[in-house]
Amino acid sequence: MDSQLPLQAYRSKRDFSITPEPLTGGDSLETLQFVVQKHWASSLHYDFRLELNGVMKSWAIPKGPSYDPAIKRMAIHVEDHPIAYSSFEGTIPAKQYGAGKVIIWDKGYWRPLGEPNADYTSGNLKFELIGLKLHGKWALVRMKNNSNAKQEAWLLIKEKDPLAKSSQEFSVVEDYPDSVNDLPFPQYSLPEKTTVAKLAQQLLKTENILKKAIKADLPDQLKPQLATLAQKIPTDVTQWLTEIKFDGYRLLVRIKQGEIQFFTRNGNDWTLKLVFLQQELAKLGWPSGWYDGEIVVNNAQGLPDFGALQLAFEGGTSSVRQSTASKTKPSQSNATLAKDIVLYLFDVVYFNGYDVRLLPLIERRAILKNLLADKELFNIRLSQDFTVSPQHLLQSACKLGLEGIILKRADAPYLSSRTKNWLKLKCTNRQEFMILGYTQPSGLRGHFGALLLAVVNEAGELIHAGNVGTGFTQATLTQIKQKLDAITVASNPAAHLFDVPKNTTWVKPILVAEVEFAEWTNSGHIRHAVFKGLRMDKQSNKIIRENPQSELSPKPAIATSNNNLNKPKPANKLLITNPDRIIDALSGSSKLDLVRYYQLVGDLMMPHLWHRPVSFLRAPAGLAGELFFQKHADNNNLSGTKKILQANDKPALIEISNKEGIATSAQWNVIEFHTHNGSVSLDKPDRMVFDLDPGDNVEWKQVQEAAQLMQAFLTQLHLPAFLKTSGGKGLHVVVPIQKKHDWETVKTFSKSIVLHISKTIPARFVAKSGPKNRIGKIFIDYLRNDEEATTVCAWSARARAGMGISLPVAWGELGKLKSSDYWTVANVHTRLDVGNDAWQDYADSAVDLSAAIKLLTT
């Protein structure tokens, strides 16, 4: 069919000498393509395109696809596009049709579930999508009674199939916002009603598998995929592989042109520790690649013995140390133990010039099975996957004294993060803890009594988690005490004091202990703890309390771009009440838009909120309703927030402890976030803020010039100055200072600066507040430096028409800024790539005010 006629409307709307969009072209593949392009034009929308009859049939979907069959997304039918448009990603220039940024949000293949031409003409097109984000059965249905409309209105609807999900559980546009342009087309979809057991029986040849992979150079480093602790086994286990959870050290193997290296999960090079294993692996002559596994030492019963593994890594010719659980003979040396180390491999990530991360696990394991077929050595083995009931396997593992089992989605990619594609179920409570210190021994025991343990909380603080005083042998007591003696410190390194014995010796929290215990108490301590060993493969500052996940999604995590393969996906789904309520009539922004905005900028906003009291401006009924300013914590206990207790019975303040707290606050109708000038300890400020607030009849150009004059004067005082928009009419100039002066000194000094400038240039500046005093002038508000005052936080939206944003800018950008509210909730995407770059030196720029005070007052 001639595709020139259908493209006339497309071409008539564009000047191809200006726009980078394709004029025509594109090859039709054997399988019909689809693409979804995320398009920031006059408003954000998603362009949904299906290849049919040599063109891309296209619909604009304002809110994007939804996996919830109950939600019918409006889809406006637009002109046909050339097939070449499927690979377009870029920016359409200003004043061109559709001007704005375009990314390829999803791509793949589609399969009609009927006769596509007839169904398209009748307005009831049903199809299956095989994409990177969109899967399963869908329908496009033309709405009736729209004959007078300029453009046809259709509905995009998710069919009720096993992949459908409630919108309260999952939002594909919210959870996976990024481009997939750099990713290969999807190559695999686990057939419905095909169990893993049946699929595993099929012969999967490596050369056929690699046809679906992408060629790539071997990276120097690799972050491993990690499993999520789960409370229960998934309901549908037919799509999962089950393996034994090994009691050992995670080991990543890198082979390049015959050179073999071993790395821990944290990237530490252990090659020299495992020379014998390196020699054994070299015998297999494997191709270049990254291989993932675990090293263990098995006891006489053939079960992993963590204590024996530790002994194998004890260097030198020191006295023999024996594990209580091991049957190792006392005369056995460490070198002999090292030869007992077994590497169990369970995944391959790069192989023979190919990146195989996006292949399903079942195919990656087939590569390993083909490699090890009839070639297993005593020290190099394949971790067996079981197709028996996971419940029965878990029961058997626990009876044998094993740590537990691992369940892995058979159709999932390899993601360098902690995901729910891999689940770990443990026989007992067991995890790692940092060692804070130790108590003195009593009775016949030598060296120490108990180890004091800690974990890191959401704010990055060390929190006492209890003690462990059993499970030690004489050998481990000696070994650990030698390490503790080298790292003693004078005081408790934890964030908060707690009741401990008077004879406690504190240490730097850099050692990691693995501990088995009965339960967590309500106070956050462990009970009936038993020491299992020291961990040399894990970083202490990443040790958190493991909380088992009870709700597990059966759908695999989706890789959205090469840059985001290492990016953890959202763990919790935020329930948004009244999502469609309009907050701002001018921009049309809804509550859902605001919450998603704060989820989008959470990582950028947290450095500006970190350890600072925050005040909220809430708008339960939107900007047209009453606004409430809240400074003190109440009984709402929002997730991701905590109370800051004050002395002298003052009301508690609020702190945002993580980015989840930003989103949950927005769900609680918070629009603006205002921060205090003090952080951590509030006895002294660590910044000065000057708010350039223009009065009536002041043009934007005057505000820009005022900021430049402010910077020049601060420079004369040898004070660093950082600039941000207010999101309203003015600008904020922020000076980072050392916490050496009290509040009154800093406020008085900031007032002196403002008085000096206003006297020097009275035609431009005024030091007195009030609308009458600043007509035609700019009031430099130094009152922001009062102990009780706050300033709107960077990346906070403003409760003003248009929903402007306060965000950091560089001084070199000042002359190009069109207004202080140029960036809004709707167009923030144009600034995300810059982020906080303008303030990258802020943390290192704090100065002592003493010299500046002396300079101004003399």
Tab-separated table of N, CA and C in Angstrom, residues 180-268:
chain	number	residue	atom	x	y	z
A	180	VAL	N	14.006	4.331	26.900
A	180	VAL	CA	14.535	2.997	26.601
A	180	VAL	C	15.279	3.010	25.266
A	181	ASN	N	15.657	4.192	24.826
A	181	ASN	CA	16.248	4.328	23.496
A	181	ASN	C	17.495	3.478	23.315
A	182	ASP	N	18.307	3.368	24.367
A	182	ASP	CA	19.578	2.642	24.266
A	182	ASP	C	19.436	1.133	24.460
A	183	LEU	N	18.246	0.679	24.757
A	183	LEU	CA	18.037	-0.748	24.993
A	183	LEU	C	17.622	-1.462	23.708
A	184	PRO	N	18.004	-2.715	23.565
A	184	PRO	CA	17.557	-3.485	22.396
A	184	PRO	C	16.073	-3.797	22.504
A	185	PHE	N	15.462	-4.116	21.363
A	185	PHE	CA	14.064	-4.505	21.364
A	185	PHE	C	13.876	-5.763	22.209
A	186	PRO	N	12.714	-5.917	22.840
A	186	PRO	CA	12.489	-7.142	23.621
A	186	PRO	C	12.593	-8.369	22.722
A	187	GLN	N	13.187	-9.407	23.250
A	187	GLN	CA	13.438	-10.597	22.451
A	187	GLN	C	12.735	-11.826	22.994
A	188	TYR	N	12.105	-11.701	24.141
A	188	TYR	CA	11.625	-12.904	24.801
A	188	TYR	C	10.401	-12.590	25.632
A	189	SER	N	9.423	-13.464	25.595
A	189	SER	CA	8.268	-13.358	26.470
A	189	SER	C	7.882	-14.755	26.891
A	190	LEU	N	7.826	-15.004	28.185
A	190	LEU	CA	7.504	-16.333	28.678
A	190	LEU	C	6.081	-16.678	28.265
A	191	PRO	N	5.865	-17.733	27.496
A	191	PRO	CA	4.525	-18.056	27.012
A	191	PRO	C	3.570	-18.302	28.178
A	192	GLU	N	2.327	-17.880	27.999
A	192	GLU	CA	1.334	-18.138	29.023
A	192	GLU	C	1.133	-19.645	29.183
A	193	LYS	N	0.853	-20.036	30.411
A	193	LYS	CA	0.570	-21.432	30.763
A	193	LYS	C	1.769	-22.353	30.527
A	194	THR	N	2.948	-21.768	30.385
A	194	THR	CA	4.160	-22.583	30.273
A	194	THR	C	4.896	-22.507	31.591
A	195	THR	N	5.047	-23.600	32.255
A	195	THR	CA	5.722	-23.592	33.547
A	195	THR	C	7.224	-23.587	33.346
A	196	VAL	N	7.925	-23.152	34.379
A	196	VAL	CA	9.379	-23.161	34.334
A	196	VAL	C	9.899	-24.577	34.139
A	197	ALA	N	9.244	-25.524	34.780
A	197	ALA	CA	9.700	-26.918	34.678
A	197	ALA	C	9.699	-27.394	33.230
A	198	LYS	N	8.626	-27.065	32.499
A	198	LYS	CA	8.554	-27.485	31.097
A	198	LYS	C	9.580	-26.738	30.258
A	199	LEU	N	9.721	-25.444	30.520
A	199	LEU	CA	10.639	-24.638	29.731
A	199	LEU	C	12.081	-25.080	29.951
A	200	ALA	N	12.414	-25.460	31.188
A	200	ALA	CA	13.779	-25.854	31.511
A	200	ALA	C	14.178	-27.146	30.797
A	201	GLN	N	13.194	-27.940	30.393
A	201	GLN	CA	13.488	-29.194	29.719
A	201	GLN	C	13.853	-28.989	28.251
A	202	GLN	N	13.529	-27.798	27.715
A	202	GLN	CA	13.830	-27.532	26.312
A	202	GLN	C	15.330	-27.340	26.132
A	203	LEU	N	15.833	-27.755	24.980
A	203	LEU	CA	17.258	-27.609	24.675
A	203	LEU	C	17.515	-26.175	24.234
A	204	LEU	N	18.289	-25.434	25.017
A	204	LEU	CA	18.599	-24.039	24.709
A	204	LEU	C	20.081	-23.946	24.367
A	205	LYS	N	20.373	-23.807	23.098
A	205	LYS	CA	21.758	-23.720	22.664
A	205	LYS	C	22.278	-22.298	22.852
A	206	THR	N	23.521	-22.217	23.292
A	206	THR	CA	24.106	-20.909	23.583
A	206	THR	C	24.111	-20.005	22.354
A	207	GLU	N	24.465	-20.557	21.180
A	207	GLU	CA	24.545	-19.709	19.985
A	207	GLU	C	23.187	-19.119	19.623
A	208	ASN	N	22.111	-19.850	19.890
A	208	ASN	CA	20.774	-19.327	19.624
A	208	ASN	C	20.375	-18.266	20.644
A	209	ILE	N	20.790	-18.473	21.862
A	209	ILE	CA	20.477	-17.504	22.912
A	209	ILE	C	21.166	-16.168	22.629
A	210	LEU	N	22.417	-16.226	22.202
A	210	LEU	CA	23.186	-14.994	21.988
A	210	LEU	C	22.661	-14.171	20.822
A	211	LYS	N	21.871	-14.776	19.937
A	211	LYS	CA	21.265	-14.007	18.851
A	211	LYS	C	20.303	-12.957	19.396
A	212	LYS	N	19.822	-13.175	20.605
A	212	LYS	CA	18.881	-12.245	21.221
A	212	LYS	C	19.576	-11.198	22.090
A	213	ALA	N	20.879	-11.343	22.285
A	213	ALA	CA	21.621	-10.431	23.156
A	213	ALA	C	22.217	-9.294	22.336
A	214	ILE	N	22.777	-8.318	23.029
A	214	ILE	CA	23.378	-7.162	22.373
A	214	ILE	C	24.893	-7.224	22.556
A	215	LYS	N	25.632	-6.946	21.474
A	215	LYS	CA	27.087	-6.948	21.567
A	215	LYS	C	27.552	-5.775	22.432
A	216	ALA	N	28.553	-6.037	23.248
A	216	ALA	CA	29.022	-4.988	24.165
A	216	ALA	C	30.419	-5.323	24.652
A	217	ASP	N	31.190	-4.256	24.943
A	217	ASP	CA	32.505	-4.446	25.549
A	217	ASP	C	32.333	-4.887	26.998
A	218	LEU	N	33.314	-5.589	27.497
A	218	LEU	CA	33.268	-6.076	28.873
A	218	LEU	C	33.566	-4.923	29.832
A	219	PRO	N	32.628	-4.569	30.728
A	219	PRO	CA	32.893	-3.461	31.661
A	219	PRO	C	33.923	-3.847	32.712
A	220	ASP	N	34.580	-2.842	33.270
A	220	ASP	CA	35.598	-3.083	34.295
A	220	ASP	C	34.978	-3.468	35.632
A	221	GLN	N	33.761	-2.983	35.895
A	221	GLN	CA	33.126	-3.227	37.182
A	221	GLN	C	31.707	-3.727	36.966
A	222	LEU	N	31.177	-4.367	38.001
A	222	LEU	CA	29.808	-4.867	37.935
A	222	LEU	C	29.217	-4.866	39.338
A	223	LYS	N	28.028	-4.287	39.458
A	223	LYS	CA	27.303	-4.361	40.719
A	223	LYS	C	26.337	-5.542	40.639
A	224	PRO	N	26.296	-6.361	41.673
A	224	PRO	CA	25.453	-7.563	41.595
A	224	PRO	C	23.984	-7.273	41.834
A	225	GLN	N	23.155	-8.173	41.366
A	225	GLN	CA	21.742	-8.147	41.736
A	225	GLN	C	21.609	-8.740	43.129
A	226	LEU	N	20.730	-8.130	43.941
A	226	LEU	CA	20.548	-8.577	45.319
A	226	LEU	C	19.106	-9.022	45.534
A	227	ALA	N	18.912	-9.922	46.471
A	227	ALA	CA	17.584	-10.479	46.743
A	227	ALA	C	16.889	-9.703	47.859
A	228	THR	N	15.570	-9.696	47.813
A	228	THR	CA	14.744	-9.059	48.833
A	228	THR	C	14.276	-10.099	49.834
A	229	LEU	N	14.409	-9.783	51.109
A	229	LEU	CA	13.938	-10.684	52.156
A	229	LEU	C	12.413	-10.741	52.122
A	230	ALA	N	11.857	-11.957	52.059
A	230	ALA	CA	10.409	-12.129	51.940
A	230	ALA	C	9.852	-12.907	53.115
A	231	GLN	N	8.574	-12.671	53.397
A	231	GLN	CA	7.905	-13.373	54.481
A	231	GLN	C	7.310	-14.698	54.018
A	232	LYS	N	6.904	-14.734	52.749
A	232	LYS	CA	6.219	-15.934	52.276
A	232	LYS	C	6.558	-16.200	50.818
A	233	ILE	N	6.259	-17.412	50.394
A	233	ILE	CA	6.510	-17.841	49.021
A	233	ILE	C	5.407	-17.283	48.122
A	234	PRO	N	5.728	-16.800	46.911
A	234	PRO	CA	4.697	-16.289	46.003
A	234	PRO	C	3.611	-17.323	45.744
A	235	THR	N	2.410	-16.815	45.469
A	235	THR	CA	1.269	-17.702	45.249
A	235	THR	C	1.483	-18.573	44.021
A	236	ASP	N	1.890	-17.963	42.899
A	236	ASP	CA	2.126	-18.702	41.661
A	236	ASP	C	3.621	-18.985	41.545
A	237	VAL	N	4.025	-20.224	41.816
A	237	VAL	CA	5.452	-20.555	41.797
A	237	VAL	C	5.888	-21.152	40.470
A	238	THR	N	4.965	-21.244	39.496
A	238	THR	CA	5.323	-21.883	38.230
A	238	THR	C	6.303	-21.062	37.417
A	239	GLN	N	6.421	-19.769	37.719
A	239	GLN	CA	7.310	-18.904	36.958
A	239	GLN	C	8.615	-18.604	37.699
A	240	TRP	N	8.890	-19.363	38.759
A	240	TRP	CA	10.060	-19.102	39.595
A	240	TRP	C	10.999	-20.307	39.611
A	241	LEU	N	12.302	-20.009	39.667
A	241	LEU	CA	13.315	-21.027	39.941
A	241	LEU	C	13.674	-20.957	41.422
A	242	THR	N	13.993	-22.092	42.001
A	242	THR	CA	14.333	-22.146	43.422
A	242	THR	C	15.729	-22.716	43.597
A	243	GLU	N	16.553	-22.031	44.397
A	243	GLU	CA	17.911	-22.477	44.681
A	243	GLU	C	18.149	-22.474	46.186
A	244	ILE	N	19.172	-23.194	46.607
A	244	ILE	CA	19.598	-23.159	48.003
A	244	ILE	C	20.289	-21.828	48.281
A	245	LYS	N	20.024	-21.237	49.439
A	245	LYS	CA	20.744	-20.030	49.853
A	245	LYS	C	22.040	-20.468	50.533
A	246	PHE	N	23.153	-20.120	49.904
A	246	PHE	CA	24.456	-20.557	50.411
A	246	PHE	C	24.915	-19.678	51.564
A	247	ASP	N	25.571	-20.296	52.514
A	247	ASP	CA	26.110	-19.589	53.673
A	247	ASP	C	27.575	-19.277	53.391
A	248	GLY	N	27.805	-18.267	52.545
A	248	GLY	CA	29.173	-17.960	52.148
A	248	GLY	C	29.343	-16.510	51.766
A	249	TYR	N	30.285	-16.259	50.870
A	249	TYR	CA	30.587	-14.922	50.380
A	249	TYR	C	30.178	-14.826	48.911
A	250	ARG	N	29.493	-13.745	48.561
A	250	ARG	CA	29.152	-13.493	47.162
A	250	ARG	C	30.441	-13.215	46.391
A	251	LEU	N	30.569	-13.782	45.179
A	251	LEU	CA	31.792	-13.612	44.392
A	251	LEU	C	31.426	-13.387	42.932
A	252	LEU	N	31.947	-12.310	42.366
A	252	LEU	CA	31.779	-11.990	40.955
A	252	LEU	C	33.086	-12.294	40.234
A	253	VAL	N	32.990	-13.052	39.155
A	253	VAL	CA	34.174	-13.495	38.419
A	253	VAL	C	34.253	-12.737	37.097
A	254	ARG	N	35.373	-12.071	36.873
A	254	ARG	CA	35.596	-11.374	35.608
A	254	ARG	C	36.712	-12.088	34.845
A	255	ILE	N	36.420	-12.504	33.632
A	255	ILE	CA	37.411	-13.149	32.774
A	255	ILE	C	37.564	-12.301	31.517
A	256	LYS	N	38.782	-11.911	31.225
A	256	LYS	CA	39.056	-11.152	30.007
A	256	LYS	C	40.320	-11.704	29.365
A	257	GLN	N	40.118	-12.280	28.190
A	257	GLN	CA	41.234	-12.861	27.431
A	257	GLN	C	42.073	-13.794	28.312
A	258	GLY	N	41.399	-14.628	29.071
A	258	GLY	CA	42.075	-15.623	29.895
A	258	GLY	C	42.489	-15.150	31.268
A	259	GLU	N	42.508	-13.829	31.517
A	259	GLU	CA	42.862	-13.305	32.839
A	259	GLU	C	41.647	-13.372	33.750
A	260	ILE	N	41.799	-13.995	34.900
A	260	ILE	CA	40.681	-14.227	35.815
A	260	ILE	C	40.848	-13.368	37.061
A	261	GLN	N	39.792	-12.633	37.400
A	261	GLN	CA	39.785	-11.808	38.606
A	261	GLN	C	38.530	-12.123	39.417
A	262	PHE	N	38.650	-11.981	40.740
A	262	PHE	CA	37.519	-12.210	41.635
A	262	PHE	C	37.217	-10.924	42.405
A	263	PHE	N	35.917	-10.587	42.490
A	263	PHE	CA	35.501	-9.377	43.196
A	263	PHE	C	34.354	-9.695	44.145
A	264	THR	N	34.354	-9.001	45.298
A	264	THR	CA	33.241	-9.121	46.233
A	264	THR	C	32.071	-8.294	45.733
A	265	ARG	N	30.975	-8.391	46.427
A	265	ARG	CA	29.778	-7.634	46.037
A	265	ARG	C	30.003	-6.126	46.104
A	266	ASN	N	30.998	-5.694	46.894
A	266	ASN	CA	31.311	-4.271	47.020
A	266	ASN	C	32.455	-3.833	46.113
A	267	GLY	N	32.910	-4.726	45.237
A	267	GLY	CA	33.947	-4.357	44.281
A	267	GLY	C	35.362	-4.536	44.775
A	268	ASN	N	35.571	-5.189	45.927
A	268	ASN	CA	36.930	-5.438	46.421
A	268	ASN	C	37.560	-6.591	45.648
